[in-house]
Amino acid sequence: MRLDRQRLLRISALMTLLALTLMAWSVLVPRPIPLVLFMTLGQVVGTASFIVFILAILIDLRRAKVLARRDAP
Amino acid sequence: MGEAPEISRLLAPIALSFAVLAGVILGTYLVRRPALTGAVKVWLFFGIGVLPICAALTGNIGGYETSKSRAFCASCHTMTSYTADAADRESASLASFHSRNQRFGNESCFVCHQDYGLFGSVTTKLTGLRHLWVYQTRYAGGRQVKPGEIELYRPFPNGNCTQCHSTTLPGFSDEPEHGAVAEDLKSGAVSCATEGCHGPAHPSPPGAS
């Protein structure tokens, strides 16, 4: 599957929203289940969304020829 | 649930503000699907990077502090008899006695039961995950605790007492009982909180023999 910047950014945005929702739930309802979900699943999803965002930036930089391919002349 | 720690109450609106701002940026991006101009990239940098990281940091600190509070422990019904006794200013139990000390205060469960040492906070939180698993699989839905059913996973470490109570000062060594079981206290074979010594730390739960 071709990595498309826009698609990656949309995926990253959705994952970030999910992580933020878990965080907000744990703040509004400070009980064990919301807190543990935020501190485990929320952290994983949030970190993954940021990695996807970085990937989109790298693709964008390569596209703008700021980052050259290794095999480029 | 009871009162949250002051720092959690302070950080909660800050964390929520970061989350709402990020949510507005991301929601707008997902609905409008704009072209990736320089300005959109900067907005996304804030919406996916800066604001969520700030929200996570403040949310984590607030959540960690909340999880240390006695009110948080009391949010599981299996703990309420213990936490109610600890909060009872008239109770003569070891737990209540310590909870009246400012050093313990509203975090008395955590201060006495946490693991000390380099990774103490981490291992304590991992044990907390185990608590949650046990609670959800055995007591969720309000099932009442049978007398004597709840017990510590391992003997209460005397090191948790000696974090504050010195074993080298005369007040300790002058007690002949301490001298008689000095080695057992060091090895953990005898607990400070044994009935007849300084325990039990908590009164027996309702219905316990």
Short mmCIF file of C-alpha atoms in Angstrom, two decimals:
data_model
loop_
_atom_site.label_atom_id
_atom_site.label_comp_id
_atom_site.label_asym_id
_atom_site.label_seq_id
_atom_site.Cartn_x
_atom_site.Cartn_y
_atom_site.Cartn_z
CA MET A 1 0.00 0.00 0.00
CA ARG A 2 1.36 3.42 -0.97
CA LEU A 3 1.98 5.72 1.96
CA ASP A 4 -0.03 8.85 1.34
CA ARG A 5 0.61 11.95 3.48
CA GLN A 6 -3.03 12.94 3.75
CA ARG A 7 -4.12 9.44 4.70
CA LEU A 8 -1.36 9.17 7.32
CA LEU A 9 -2.32 12.55 8.76
CA ARG A 10 -5.98 11.55 8.98
CA ILE A 11 -5.04 8.29 10.72
CA SER A 12 -2.76 10.19 13.09
CA ALA A 13 -5.48 12.77 13.82
CA LEU A 14 -8.04 10.04 14.60
CA MET A 15 -5.62 8.19 16.87
CA THR A 16 -4.75 11.44 18.66
CA LEU A 17 -8.46 12.14 19.20
CA LEU A 18 -8.92 8.66 20.67
CA ALA A 19 -5.96 9.15 23.05
CA LEU A 20 -7.23 12.60 24.07
CA THR A 21 -10.71 11.19 24.70
CA LEU A 22 -9.24 8.57 27.05
CA MET A 23 -7.24 11.29 28.80
CA ALA A 24 -10.31 13.52 29.20
CA TRP A 25 -12.36 10.56 30.51
CA SER A 26 -9.72 9.82 33.17
CA VAL A 27 -9.68 13.48 34.24
CA LEU A 28 -13.47 13.82 34.38
CA VAL A 29 -14.06 10.39 35.98
CA PRO A 30 -10.96 9.73 38.10
CA ARG A 31 -11.69 6.07 38.84
CA PRO A 32 -9.46 3.03 38.28
CA ILE A 33 -10.76 1.85 34.88
CA PRO A 34 -10.57 5.23 33.04
CA LEU A 35 -7.22 6.02 34.65
CA VAL A 36 -5.65 2.67 33.77
CA LEU A 37 -7.03 2.83 30.21
CA PHE A 38 -5.53 6.30 29.74
CA MET A 39 -2.18 5.37 31.24
CA THR A 40 -1.86 2.18 29.17
CA LEU A 41 -3.94 2.19 25.96
CA GLY A 42 -4.05 6.00 25.78
CA GLN A 43 -0.27 6.29 25.99
CA VAL A 44 0.28 3.61 23.35
CA VAL A 45 -2.26 5.11 20.92
CA GLY A 46 -0.98 8.65 21.53
CA THR A 47 2.64 7.66 20.98
CA ALA A 48 1.72 5.66 17.85
CA SER A 49 -0.21 8.63 16.46
CA PHE A 50 2.83 10.86 16.92
CA ILE A 51 5.05 8.29 15.16
CA VAL A 52 2.59 8.22 12.22
CA PHE A 53 2.70 12.03 12.19
CA ILE A 54 6.53 11.97 12.06
CA LEU A 55 6.30 9.47 9.18
CA ALA A 56 4.01 11.85 7.29
CA ILE A 57 6.50 14.67 7.87
CA LEU A 58 9.38 12.53 6.54
CA ILE A 59 7.38 11.68 3.41
CA ASP A 60 6.58 15.36 2.98
CA LEU A 61 10.24 16.34 3.35
CA ARG A 62 11.32 13.69 0.85
CA ARG A 63 8.65 14.88 -1.56
CA ALA A 64 9.91 18.44 -1.18
CA LYS A 65 13.41 17.06 -1.84
CA VAL A 66 14.65 18.30 1.54
CA LEU A 67 15.52 14.67 2.29
CA ALA A 68 17.14 13.01 -0.76
CA ARG A 69 16.86 9.28 -1.52
CA ARG A 70 20.08 7.30 -1.02
CA ASP A 71 20.08 6.15 -4.63
CA ALA A 72 19.59 9.67 -5.96
CA PRO A 73 22.41 10.94 -8.24
CA MET B 1 -15.64 9.78 44.72
CA GLY B 2 -14.10 11.86 47.46
CA GLU B 3 -11.94 14.90 47.14
CA ALA B 4 -9.15 14.73 44.55
CA PRO B 5 -5.63 15.88 45.50
CA GLU B 6 -5.01 19.62 45.12
CA ILE B 7 -2.51 19.19 42.29
CA SER B 8 -4.97 17.01 40.35
CA ARG B 9 -7.71 19.62 40.75
CA LEU B 10 -5.26 22.25 39.53
CA LEU B 11 -4.04 20.25 36.53
CA ALA B 12 -7.42 18.89 35.40
CA PRO B 13 -8.68 22.09 33.71
CA ILE B 14 -5.25 22.68 32.15
CA ALA B 15 -5.13 19.15 30.70
CA LEU B 16 -8.71 19.44 29.44
CA SER B 17 -7.97 22.83 27.84
CA PHE B 18 -5.04 21.36 25.91
CA ALA B 19 -7.21 18.41 24.85
CA VAL B 20 -10.11 20.62 23.73
CA LEU B 21 -7.82 22.90 21.71
CA ALA B 22 -6.19 19.90 20.01
CA GLY B 23 -9.64 18.39 19.43
CA VAL B 24 -10.90 21.56 17.72
CA ILE B 25 -7.86 21.66 15.41
CA LEU B 26 -8.06 17.97 14.54
CA GLY B 27 -11.85 17.98 14.17
CA THR B 28 -11.64 20.94 11.78
CA TYR B 29 -8.91 19.20 9.78
CA LEU B 30 -10.85 15.93 9.53
CA VAL B 31 -14.12 17.61 8.53
CA ARG B 32 -12.80 20.22 6.08
CA ARG B 33 -9.91 18.18 4.66
CA PRO B 34 -7.91 21.21 3.54
CA ALA B 35 -4.91 21.11 1.19
CA LEU B 36 -1.58 20.68 2.94
CA THR B 37 -0.38 24.27 2.90
CA GLY B 38 2.29 25.59 5.23
CA ALA B 39 -0.30 27.01 7.62
CA VAL B 40 -2.19 23.68 7.79
CA LYS B 41 1.06 21.88 8.59
CA VAL B 42 1.75 24.29 11.45
CA TRP B 43 -1.79 23.81 12.82
CA LEU B 44 -1.37 20.04 12.62
CA PHE B 45 1.97 20.28 14.37
CA PHE B 46 0.15 21.88 17.29
CA GLY B 47 -2.92 19.62 17.01
CA ILE B 48 -1.03 16.31 16.86
CA GLY B 49 2.27 17.24 18.49
CA VAL B 50 2.47 20.11 20.95
CA LEU B 51 -1.02 20.24 22.50
CA PRO B 52 -1.52 16.44 22.97
CA ILE B 53 1.95 16.14 24.52
CA CYS B 54 1.11 18.94 26.96
CA ALA B 55 -2.27 17.30 27.66
CA ALA B 56 -0.59 13.92 28.25
CA LEU B 57 2.02 15.42 30.59
CA THR B 58 -0.49 17.28 32.75
CA GLY B 59 -2.97 14.39 32.56
CA ASN B 60 -0.31 11.90 33.63
CA ILE B 61 0.85 13.94 36.60
CA GLY B 62 -2.75 14.58 37.68
CA GLY B 63 -3.67 10.92 37.19
CA TYR B 64 -0.65 9.71 39.11
CA GLU B 65 -1.43 12.01 42.03
CA THR B 66 -5.10 10.97 41.95
CA SER B 67 -4.15 7.30 42.06
CA LYS B 68 -2.23 7.95 45.31
CA SER B 69 -5.25 9.34 47.14
CA ARG B 70 -7.25 7.38 49.70
CA ALA B 71 -10.44 8.40 47.92
CA PHE B 72 -9.16 6.60 44.81
CA CYS B 73 -8.62 3.38 46.79
CA ALA B 74 -12.10 3.80 48.27
CA SER B 75 -13.64 3.89 44.80
CA CYS B 76 -13.57 0.06 44.89
CA HIS B 77 -16.27 -1.11 47.33
CA THR B 78 -14.01 -3.87 48.68
CA MET B 79 -11.78 -1.22 50.25
CA THR B 80 -14.38 1.02 51.85
CA SER B 81 -14.27 -0.58 55.31
CA TYR B 82 -10.50 -0.03 55.39
CA THR B 83 -10.58 3.53 54.06
CA ALA B 84 -13.51 4.51 56.28
CA ASP B 85 -11.56 3.35 59.32
CA ALA B 86 -8.43 5.18 58.16
CA ALA B 87 -10.42 8.39 57.78
CA ASP B 88 -12.16 7.95 61.16
CA ARG B 89 -10.51 10.40 63.54
CA GLU B 90 -11.96 8.54 66.53
CA SER B 91 -10.55 5.14 65.52
CA ALA B 92 -7.59 3.76 67.46
CA SER B 93 -6.34 1.56 64.63
CA LEU B 94 -2.79 1.84 63.32
CA ALA B 95 -4.11 2.93 59.92
CA SER B 96 -6.24 5.72 61.38
CA PHE B 97 -3.47 6.79 63.71
CA HIS B 98 -1.09 7.19 60.77
CA SER B 99 -3.71 8.85 58.57
CA ARG B 100 -3.97 11.65 61.13
CA ASN B 101 -0.28 12.37 60.53
CA GLN B 102 0.25 15.11 57.95
CA ARG B 103 3.02 13.08 56.29
CA PHE B 104 0.38 10.46 55.36
CA GLY B 105 -2.85 12.45 55.28
CA ASN B 106 -5.14 11.67 52.36
CA GLU B 107 -2.48 9.42 50.80
CA SER B 108 -2.13 7.09 53.78
CA CYS B 109 -2.96 3.90 51.80
CA PHE B 110 -0.23 4.69 49.27
CA VAL B 111 2.41 5.84 51.77
CA CYS B 112 2.13 2.64 53.83
CA HIS B 113 1.56 0.13 51.00
CA GLN B 114 3.82 1.45 48.25
CA ASP B 115 7.05 -0.30 47.36
CA TYR B 116 10.08 1.73 48.27
CA GLY B 117 13.36 1.65 46.38
CA LEU B 118 14.54 2.79 42.97
CA PHE B 119 11.59 1.48 40.95
CA GLY B 120 9.11 1.54 43.82
CA SER B 121 6.56 3.71 42.06
CA VAL B 122 6.63 1.49 38.97
CA THR B 123 6.22 -1.78 40.88
CA THR B 124 3.51 -0.22 43.03
CA LYS B 125 1.56 0.80 39.94
CA LEU B 126 2.03 -2.67 38.41
CA THR B 127 0.60 -4.14 41.60
CA GLY B 128 -2.26 -1.66 41.18
CA LEU B 129 -2.97 -3.19 37.76
CA ARG B 130 -3.18 -6.57 39.47
CA HIS B 131 -5.60 -5.12 42.02
CA LEU B 132 -7.79 -3.91 39.18
CA TRP B 133 -7.72 -7.30 37.46
CA VAL B 134 -8.61 -9.12 40.68
CA TYR B 135 -11.38 -6.62 41.40
CA GLN B 136 -12.89 -6.84 37.93
CA THR B 137 -12.77 -10.62 37.81
CA ARG B 138 -13.99 -11.30 41.37
CA TYR B 139 -15.84 -8.36 42.85
CA ALA B 140 -17.23 -6.27 39.98
CA GLY B 141 -20.98 -5.82 40.23
CA GLY B 142 -20.86 -5.21 43.94
CA ARG B 143 -20.19 -8.78 45.13
CA GLN B 144 -19.49 -8.57 48.84
CA VAL B 145 -16.18 -9.69 50.31
CA LYS B 146 -16.26 -12.86 52.38
CA PRO B 147 -14.66 -12.55 55.82
CA GLY B 148 -10.94 -13.08 55.62
CA GLU B 149 -11.04 -13.24 51.80
CA ILE B 150 -8.90 -10.16 51.20
CA GLU B 151 -5.26 -10.45 52.12
CA LEU B 152 -1.96 -8.95 51.01
CA TYR B 153 -0.16 -10.63 48.09
CA ARG B 154 2.93 -10.92 50.30
CA PRO B 155 3.71 -10.16 53.95
CA PHE B 156 3.76 -6.46 54.76
CA PRO B 157 7.45 -5.44 54.54
CA ASN B 158 8.86 -4.00 57.75
CA GLY B 159 10.97 -1.74 55.55
CA ASN B 160 7.84 0.32 54.91
CA CYS B 161 7.64 1.05 58.65
CA THR B 162 11.35 1.73 59.01
CA GLN B 163 11.23 4.30 56.20
CA CYS B 164 10.06 6.62 58.98
CA HIS B 165 10.62 4.75 62.27
CA SER B 166 14.33 4.46 62.98
CA THR B 167 15.61 1.13 64.32
CA THR B 168 18.85 2.66 65.56
CA LEU B 169 17.57 5.28 67.98
CA PRO B 170 17.34 4.47 71.70
CA GLY B 171 13.54 4.60 71.60
CA PHE B 172 13.64 1.45 69.49
CA SER B 173 16.60 -0.42 70.87
CA ASP B 174 15.64 0.21 74.51
CA GLU B 175 12.51 -1.92 74.04
CA PRO B 176 13.43 -5.48 75.11
CA GLU B 177 10.76 -6.92 72.77
CA HIS B 178 12.52 -5.37 69.80
CA GLY B 179 15.84 -6.88 70.85
CA ALA B 180 14.29 -10.33 71.27
CA VAL B 181 13.05 -10.43 67.67
CA ALA B 182 15.66 -8.17 66.06
CA GLU B 183 16.78 -10.75 63.49
CA ASP B 184 13.23 -11.77 62.66
CA LEU B 185 12.27 -8.13 62.17
CA LYS B 186 15.20 -7.69 59.80
CA SER B 187 14.38 -10.80 57.80
CA GLY B 188 10.65 -10.05 57.78
CA ALA B 189 9.76 -13.27 59.63
CA VAL B 190 7.99 -11.11 62.21
CA SER B 191 5.95 -8.14 61.07
CA CYS B 192 5.80 -4.86 62.97
CA ALA B 193 2.05 -4.94 62.30
CA THR B 194 1.57 -8.34 63.94
CA GLU B 195 -1.32 -8.52 66.40
CA GLY B 196 0.19 -8.12 69.86
CA CYS B 197 3.04 -5.96 68.55
CA HIS B 198 1.80 -2.83 66.79
CA GLY B 199 -1.02 -4.39 64.79
CA PRO B 200 -3.35 -5.25 63.38
CA ALA B 201 -3.10 -2.21 61.12
CA HIS B 202 -6.77 -2.34 60.21
CA PRO B 203 -9.76 -3.56 62.18
CA SER B 204 -11.22 -6.80 60.85
CA PRO B 205 -13.70 -6.22 58.02
CA PRO B 206 -17.39 -6.64 58.91
CA GLY B 207 -18.28 -10.28 59.39
CA ALA B 208 -14.70 -11.48 59.83
CA SER B 209 -14.08 -13.87 62.65
#
